[in-house]
mmCIF file of C-alpha atoms in Angstrom:
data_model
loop_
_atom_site.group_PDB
_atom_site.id
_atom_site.type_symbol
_atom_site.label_atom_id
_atom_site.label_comp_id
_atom_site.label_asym_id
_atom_site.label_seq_id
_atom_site.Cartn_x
_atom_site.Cartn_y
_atom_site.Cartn_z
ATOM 1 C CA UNK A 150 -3.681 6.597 -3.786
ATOM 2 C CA UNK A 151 -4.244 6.553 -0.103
ATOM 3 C CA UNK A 152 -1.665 4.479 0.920
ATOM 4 C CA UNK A 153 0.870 6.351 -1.120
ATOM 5 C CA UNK A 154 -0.085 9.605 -0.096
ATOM 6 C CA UNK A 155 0.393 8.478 3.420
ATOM 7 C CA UNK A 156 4.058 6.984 2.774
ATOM 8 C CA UNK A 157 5.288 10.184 1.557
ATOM 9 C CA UNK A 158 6.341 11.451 4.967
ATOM 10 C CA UNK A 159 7.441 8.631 6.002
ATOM 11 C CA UNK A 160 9.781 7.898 2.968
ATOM 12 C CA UNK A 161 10.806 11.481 3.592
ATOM 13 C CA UNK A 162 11.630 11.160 7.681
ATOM 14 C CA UNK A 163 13.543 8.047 6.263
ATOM 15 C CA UNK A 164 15.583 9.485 3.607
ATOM 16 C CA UNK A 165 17.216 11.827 5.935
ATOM 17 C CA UNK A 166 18.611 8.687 8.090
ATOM 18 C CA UNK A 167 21.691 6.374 7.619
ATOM 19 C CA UNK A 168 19.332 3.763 6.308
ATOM 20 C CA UNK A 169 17.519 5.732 3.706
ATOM 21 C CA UNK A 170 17.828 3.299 0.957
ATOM 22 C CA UNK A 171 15.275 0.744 2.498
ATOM 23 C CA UNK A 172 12.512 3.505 2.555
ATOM 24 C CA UNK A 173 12.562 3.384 -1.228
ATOM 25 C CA UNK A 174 12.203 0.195 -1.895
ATOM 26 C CA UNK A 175 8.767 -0.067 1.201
ATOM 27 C CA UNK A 176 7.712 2.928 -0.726
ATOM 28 C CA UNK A 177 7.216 0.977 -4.276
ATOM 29 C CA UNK A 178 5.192 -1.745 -4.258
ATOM 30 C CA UNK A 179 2.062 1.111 -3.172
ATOM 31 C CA UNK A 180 1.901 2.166 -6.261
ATOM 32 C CA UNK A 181 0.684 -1.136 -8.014
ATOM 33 C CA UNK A 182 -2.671 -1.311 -6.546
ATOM 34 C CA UNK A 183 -4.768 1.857 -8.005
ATOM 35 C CA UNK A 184 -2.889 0.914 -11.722
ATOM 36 C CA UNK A 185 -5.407 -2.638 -10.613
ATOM 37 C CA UNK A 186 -8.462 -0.018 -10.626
ATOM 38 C CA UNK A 187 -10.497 -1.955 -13.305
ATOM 39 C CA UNK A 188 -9.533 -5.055 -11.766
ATOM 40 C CA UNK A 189 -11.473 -5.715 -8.827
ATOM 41 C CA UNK A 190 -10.495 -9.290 -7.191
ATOM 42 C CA UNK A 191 -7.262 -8.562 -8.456
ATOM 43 C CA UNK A 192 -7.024 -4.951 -6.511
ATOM 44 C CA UNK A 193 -8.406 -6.733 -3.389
ATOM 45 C CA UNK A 194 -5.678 -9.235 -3.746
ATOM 46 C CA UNK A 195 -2.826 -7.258 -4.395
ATOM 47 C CA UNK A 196 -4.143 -5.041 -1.182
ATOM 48 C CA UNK A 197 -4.252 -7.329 1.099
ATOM 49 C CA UNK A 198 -0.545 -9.158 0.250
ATOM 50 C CA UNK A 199 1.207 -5.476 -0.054
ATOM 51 C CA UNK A 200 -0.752 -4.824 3.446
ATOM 52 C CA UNK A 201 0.396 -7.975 5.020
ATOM 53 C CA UNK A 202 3.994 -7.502 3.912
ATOM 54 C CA UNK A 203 3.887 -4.245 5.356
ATOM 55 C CA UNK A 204 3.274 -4.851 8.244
ATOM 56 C CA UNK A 205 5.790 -7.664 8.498
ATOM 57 C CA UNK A 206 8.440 -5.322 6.922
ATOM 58 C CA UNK A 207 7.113 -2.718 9.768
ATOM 59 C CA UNK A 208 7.679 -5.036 12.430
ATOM 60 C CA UNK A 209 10.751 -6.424 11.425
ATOM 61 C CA UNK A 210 11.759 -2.783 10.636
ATOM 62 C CA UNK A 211 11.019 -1.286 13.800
ATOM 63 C CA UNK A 212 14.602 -0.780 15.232
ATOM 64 C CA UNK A 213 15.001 1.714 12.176
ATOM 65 C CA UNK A 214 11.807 3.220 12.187
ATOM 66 C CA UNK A 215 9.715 1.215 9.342
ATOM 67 C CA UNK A 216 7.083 1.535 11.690
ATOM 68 C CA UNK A 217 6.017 5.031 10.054
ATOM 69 C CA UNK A 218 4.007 2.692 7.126
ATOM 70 C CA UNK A 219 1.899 1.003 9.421
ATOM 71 C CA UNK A 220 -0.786 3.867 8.496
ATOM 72 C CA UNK A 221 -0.255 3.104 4.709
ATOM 73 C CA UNK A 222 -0.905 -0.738 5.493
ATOM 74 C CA UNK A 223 -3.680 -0.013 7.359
ATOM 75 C CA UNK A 224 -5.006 2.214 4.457
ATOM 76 C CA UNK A 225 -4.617 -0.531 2.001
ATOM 77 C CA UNK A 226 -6.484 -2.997 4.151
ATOM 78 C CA UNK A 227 -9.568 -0.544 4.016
ATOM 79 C CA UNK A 228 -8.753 -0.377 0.688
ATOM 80 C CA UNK A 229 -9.631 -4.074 0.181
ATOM 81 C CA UNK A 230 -12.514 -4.544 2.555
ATOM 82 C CA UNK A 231 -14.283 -1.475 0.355
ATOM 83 C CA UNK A 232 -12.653 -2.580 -3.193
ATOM 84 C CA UNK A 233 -13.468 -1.283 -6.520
ATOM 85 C CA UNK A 234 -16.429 -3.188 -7.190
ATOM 86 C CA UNK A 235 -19.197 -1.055 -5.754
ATOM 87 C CA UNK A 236 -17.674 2.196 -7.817
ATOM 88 C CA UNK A 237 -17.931 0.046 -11.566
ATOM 89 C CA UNK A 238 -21.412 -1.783 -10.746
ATOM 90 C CA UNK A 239 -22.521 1.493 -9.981
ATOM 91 C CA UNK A 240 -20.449 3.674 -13.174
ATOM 92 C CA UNK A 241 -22.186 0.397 -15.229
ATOM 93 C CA UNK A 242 -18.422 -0.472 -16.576
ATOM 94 C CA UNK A 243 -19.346 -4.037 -14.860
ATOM 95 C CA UNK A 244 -22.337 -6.477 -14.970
ATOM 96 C CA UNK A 245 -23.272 -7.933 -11.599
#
């Protein structure tokens, strides 16, 4: 939730520009990894490939200020490094 929290300004700075409709679709993939909450390899996985394309999109992006998501990608790399595993071995919805 992270991630997406943190995209919300920039998807707002961007919908102001000329090139609005490409903060939309940067914007949508966030929102798959905490649905992947109960999954944890899974929720790594998907972390770490939305983070990476990210920050590719960023860079490429740049000129028109995609850069504004590099916090999100960031987010979603901690994200994956922490996981989802520690919270169910500890709630007990998991055997180790």
């Amino acid at each position: 939730m992270g991630a997406l929290a943190a995209a919300v300004p920039g998807l707002v700075y961007g919908l102001d520009g000329y090139y609005g409709g490409f903060f939309v679709p940067t914007v949508v993939p966030l929102a798959l990894p905490p649905l992947l909450g109960r999954f944890p390899k899974v929720f790594a996985q998907a972390c770490v490939v939305i983070a990476l394309a990210l920050v590719t999109w960023s860079v490429i992006g740049a000129v028109i200020a995609m850069y504004v998501f590099l916090p999100s990608a960031a987010l979603l790399l901690l994200a994956a490094a922490a996981g989802t595993r520690r919270a169910a071995l500890a709630q007990g919805r998991i055997q180790q």
